[in-house]
Amino acid sequence: AHRSAPLGKFTLQIGAHPTMNDAKSQAESLEALGLKPFLRPADVKGKKWYRVYVGGYETKDAAETTGNRYVSQHMVDAFIVSKMVQ
């Protein structure tokens, strides 16, 4: 079940996993914190990875600010601001 991506030009990639199960378990722990993660497959060097994203933001700054807040609240370990994927 692909959750539809939120609106916005940017999103936060907060994880990448070699299996869908690993991605789902990260997504479930984020949901427990009240976040609404969504997953997308990505081909990386010929291998399939499952990326975990959170949020949709109009600007890179807004994404950056929110990502930093999540890190300071220990909700995520790290993030990459990325262009929104559909």
JSON list of N, CA and C in Angstrom, two decimals, residues 1-12 38-42 51 53 55-58 82-86:
[
{"chain": "A", "resi": 1, "resn": "ALA", "atom": "N", "xyz": [0.85, -1.20, 0.00]},
{"chain": "A", "resi": 1, "resn": "ALA", "atom": "CA", "xyz": [0.00, 0.00, 0.00]},
{"chain": "A", "resi": 1, "resn": "ALA", "atom": "C", "xyz": [0.89, 1.25, 0.00]},
{"chain": "A", "resi": 2, "resn": "HIS", "atom": "N", "xyz": [0.95, 1.90, -1.14]},
{"chain": "A", "resi": 2, "resn": "HIS", "atom": "CA", "xyz": [1.71, 3.15, -1.23]},
{"chain": "A", "resi": 2, "resn": "HIS", "atom": "C", "xyz": [0.89, 4.29, -0.67]},
{"chain": "A", "resi": 3, "resn": "ARG", "atom": "N", "xyz": [1.39, 4.93, 0.34]},
{"chain": "A", "resi": 3, "resn": "ARG", "atom": "CA", "xyz": [0.69, 6.11, 0.82]},
{"chain": "A", "resi": 3, "resn": "ARG", "atom": "C", "xyz": [1.01, 7.22, -0.16]},
{"chain": "A", "resi": 4, "resn": "SER", "atom": "N", "xyz": [0.01, 8.02, -0.52]},
{"chain": "A", "resi": 4, "resn": "SER", "atom": "CA", "xyz": [0.28, 9.06, -1.51]},
{"chain": "A", "resi": 4, "resn": "SER", "atom": "C", "xyz": [1.18, 10.14, -0.89]},
{"chain": "A", "resi": 5, "resn": "ALA", "atom": "N", "xyz": [2.02, 10.70, -1.72]},
{"chain": "A", "resi": 5, "resn": "ALA", "atom": "CA", "xyz": [2.96, 11.70, -1.26]},
{"chain": "A", "resi": 5, "resn": "ALA", "atom": "C", "xyz": [2.21, 12.99, -0.90]},
{"chain": "A", "resi": 6, "resn": "PRO", "atom": "N", "xyz": [2.64, 13.66, 0.17]},
{"chain": "A", "resi": 6, "resn": "PRO", "atom": "CA", "xyz": [2.01, 14.94, 0.51]},
{"chain": "A", "resi": 6, "resn": "PRO", "atom": "C", "xyz": [2.35, 15.99, -0.54]},
{"chain": "A", "resi": 7, "resn": "LEU", "atom": "N", "xyz": [1.65, 17.12, -0.47]},
{"chain": "A", "resi": 7, "resn": "LEU", "atom": "CA", "xyz": [1.93, 18.20, -1.42]},
{"chain": "A", "resi": 7, "resn": "LEU", "atom": "C", "xyz": [3.19, 18.94, -1.01]},
{"chain": "A", "resi": 8, "resn": "GLY", "atom": "N", "xyz": [3.86, 19.53, -1.98]},
{"chain": "A", "resi": 8, "resn": "GLY", "atom": "CA", "xyz": [5.07, 20.29, -1.71]},
{"chain": "A", "resi": 8, "resn": "GLY", "atom": "C", "xyz": [6.15, 19.92, -2.70]},
{"chain": "A", "resi": 9, "resn": "LYS", "atom": "N", "xyz": [7.13, 20.80, -2.81]},
{"chain": "A", "resi": 9, "resn": "LYS", "atom": "CA", "xyz": [8.22, 20.57, -3.78]},
{"chain": "A", "resi": 9, "resn": "LYS", "atom": "C", "xyz": [9.35, 19.74, -3.18]},
{"chain": "A", "resi": 10, "resn": "PHE", "atom": "N", "xyz": [9.44, 19.75, -1.86]},
{"chain": "A", "resi": 10, "resn": "PHE", "atom": "CA", "xyz": [10.53, 19.07, -1.18]},
{"chain": "A", "resi": 10, "resn": "PHE", "atom": "C", "xyz": [10.00, 18.13, -0.11]},
{"chain": "A", "resi": 11, "resn": "THR", "atom": "N", "xyz": [10.81, 17.14, 0.23]},
{"chain": "A", "resi": 11, "resn": "THR", "atom": "CA", "xyz": [10.45, 16.22, 1.30]},
{"chain": "A", "resi": 11, "resn": "THR", "atom": "C", "xyz": [11.73, 15.86, 2.05]},
{"chain": "A", "resi": 12, "resn": "LEU", "atom": "N", "xyz": [11.59, 15.16, 3.16]},
{"chain": "A", "resi": 12, "resn": "LEU", "atom": "CA", "xyz": [12.75, 14.71, 3.92]},
{"chain": "A", "resi": 12, "resn": "LEU", "atom": "C", "xyz": [12.92, 13.22, 3.74]},
{"chain": "A", "resi": 38, "resn": "PHE", "atom": "N", "xyz": [6.09, 8.02, 4.21]},
{"chain": "A", "resi": 38, "resn": "PHE", "atom": "CA", "xyz": [5.70, 7.26, 3.01]},
{"chain": "A", "resi": 38, "resn": "PHE", "atom": "C", "xyz": [6.94, 6.64, 2.41]},
{"chain": "A", "resi": 39, "resn": "LEU", "atom": "N", "xyz": [6.76, 5.52, 1.73]},
{"chain": "A", "resi": 39, "resn": "LEU", "atom": "CA", "xyz": [7.88, 4.75, 1.20]},
{"chain": "A", "resi": 39, "resn": "LEU", "atom": "C", "xyz": [7.89, 4.82, -0.31]},
{"chain": "A", "resi": 40, "resn": "ARG", "atom": "N", "xyz": [9.10, 4.84, -0.89]},
{"chain": "A", "resi": 40, "resn": "ARG", "atom": "CA", "xyz": [9.23, 4.75, -2.34]},
{"chain": "A", "resi": 40, "resn": "ARG", "atom": "C", "xyz": [10.43, 3.88, -2.67]},
{"chain": "A", "resi": 41, "resn": "PRO", "atom": "N", "xyz": [10.29, 2.99, -3.65]},
{"chain": "A", "resi": 41, "resn": "PRO", "atom": "CA", "xyz": [11.44, 2.21, -4.09]},
{"chain": "A", "resi": 41, "resn": "PRO", "atom": "C", "xyz": [12.38, 3.09, -4.93]},
{"chain": "A", "resi": 42, "resn": "ALA", "atom": "N", "xyz": [13.66, 2.79, -4.90]},
{"chain": "A", "resi": 42, "resn": "ALA", "atom": "CA", "xyz": [14.63, 3.52, -5.71]},
{"chain": "A", "resi": 42, "resn": "ALA", "atom": "C", "xyz": [15.68, 2.53, -6.19]},
{"chain": "A", "resi": 51, "resn": "ARG", "atom": "N", "xyz": [13.17, 3.74, 0.21]},
{"chain": "A", "resi": 51, "resn": "ARG", "atom": "CA", "xyz": [13.45, 4.98, 0.92]},
{"chain": "A", "resi": 51, "resn": "ARG", "atom": "C", "xyz": [12.24, 5.40, 1.75]},
{"chain": "A", "resi": 53, "resn": "TYR", "atom": "N", "xyz": [10.37, 8.53, 3.52]},
{"chain": "A", "resi": 53, "resn": "TYR", "atom": "CA", "xyz": [10.27, 9.99, 3.46]},
{"chain": "A", "resi": 53, "resn": "TYR", "atom": "C", "xyz": [9.22, 10.48, 4.46]},
{"chain": "A", "resi": 55, "resn": "GLY", "atom": "N", "xyz": [6.85, 14.13, 5.13]},
{"chain": "A", "resi": 55, "resn": "GLY", "atom": "CA", "xyz": [6.46, 15.53, 4.92]},
{"chain": "A", "resi": 55, "resn": "GLY", "atom": "C", "xyz": [6.59, 16.06, 3.52]},
{"chain": "A", "resi": 56, "resn": "GLY", "atom": "N", "xyz": [5.84, 17.12, 3.27]},
{"chain": "A", "resi": 56, "resn": "GLY", "atom": "CA", "xyz": [5.93, 17.85, 2.01]},
{"chain": "A", "resi": 56, "resn": "GLY", "atom": "C", "xyz": [6.09, 19.32, 2.34]},
{"chain": "A", "resi": 57, "resn": "TYR", "atom": "N", "xyz": [7.03, 19.98, 1.70]},
{"chain": "A", "resi": 57, "resn": "TYR", "atom": "CA", "xyz": [7.36, 21.38, 2.03]},
{"chain": "A", "resi": 57, "resn": "TYR", "atom": "C", "xyz": [7.49, 22.18, 0.75]},
{"chain": "A", "resi": 58, "resn": "GLU", "atom": "N", "xyz": [7.04, 23.43, 0.80]},
{"chain": "A", "resi": 58, "resn": "GLU", "atom": "CA", "xyz": [7.12, 24.29, -0.37]},
{"chain": "A", "resi": 58, "resn": "GLU", "atom": "C", "xyz": [8.54, 24.76, -0.66]},
{"chain": "A", "resi": 82, "resn": "SER", "atom": "N", "xyz": [15.12, 16.33, -0.05]},
{"chain": "A", "resi": 82, "resn": "SER", "atom": "CA", "xyz": [15.12, 15.80, -1.40]},
{"chain": "A", "resi": 82, "resn": "SER", "atom": "C", "xyz": [13.92, 16.34, -2.18]},
{"chain": "A", "resi": 83, "resn": "LYS", "atom": "N", "xyz": [14.06, 16.38, -3.51]},
{"chain": "A", "resi": 83, "resn": "LYS", "atom": "CA", "xyz": [12.95, 16.80, -4.36]},
{"chain": "A", "resi": 83, "resn": "LYS", "atom": "C", "xyz": [11.81, 15.81, -4.18]},
{"chain": "A", "resi": 84, "resn": "MET", "atom": "N", "xyz": [10.60, 16.29, -4.13]},
{"chain": "A", "resi": 84, "resn": "MET", "atom": "CA", "xyz": [9.44, 15.41, -3.92]},
{"chain": "A", "resi": 84, "resn": "MET", "atom": "C", "xyz": [9.35, 14.35, -5.02]},
{"chain": "A", "resi": 85, "resn": "VAL", "atom": "N", "xyz": [9.11, 13.12, -4.60]},
{"chain": "A", "resi": 85, "resn": "VAL", "atom": "CA", "xyz": [8.91, 12.02, -5.53]},
{"chain": "A", "resi": 85, "resn": "VAL", "atom": "C", "xyz": [7.43, 11.64, -5.50]},
{"chain": "A", "resi": 86, "resn": "GLN", "atom": "N", "xyz": [6.87, 11.37, -6.66]},
{"chain": "A", "resi": 86, "resn": "GLN", "atom": "CA", "xyz": [5.43, 11.02, -6.67]},
{"chain": "A", "resi": 86, "resn": "GLN", "atom": "C", "xyz": [5.22, 9.53, -6.50]}
]
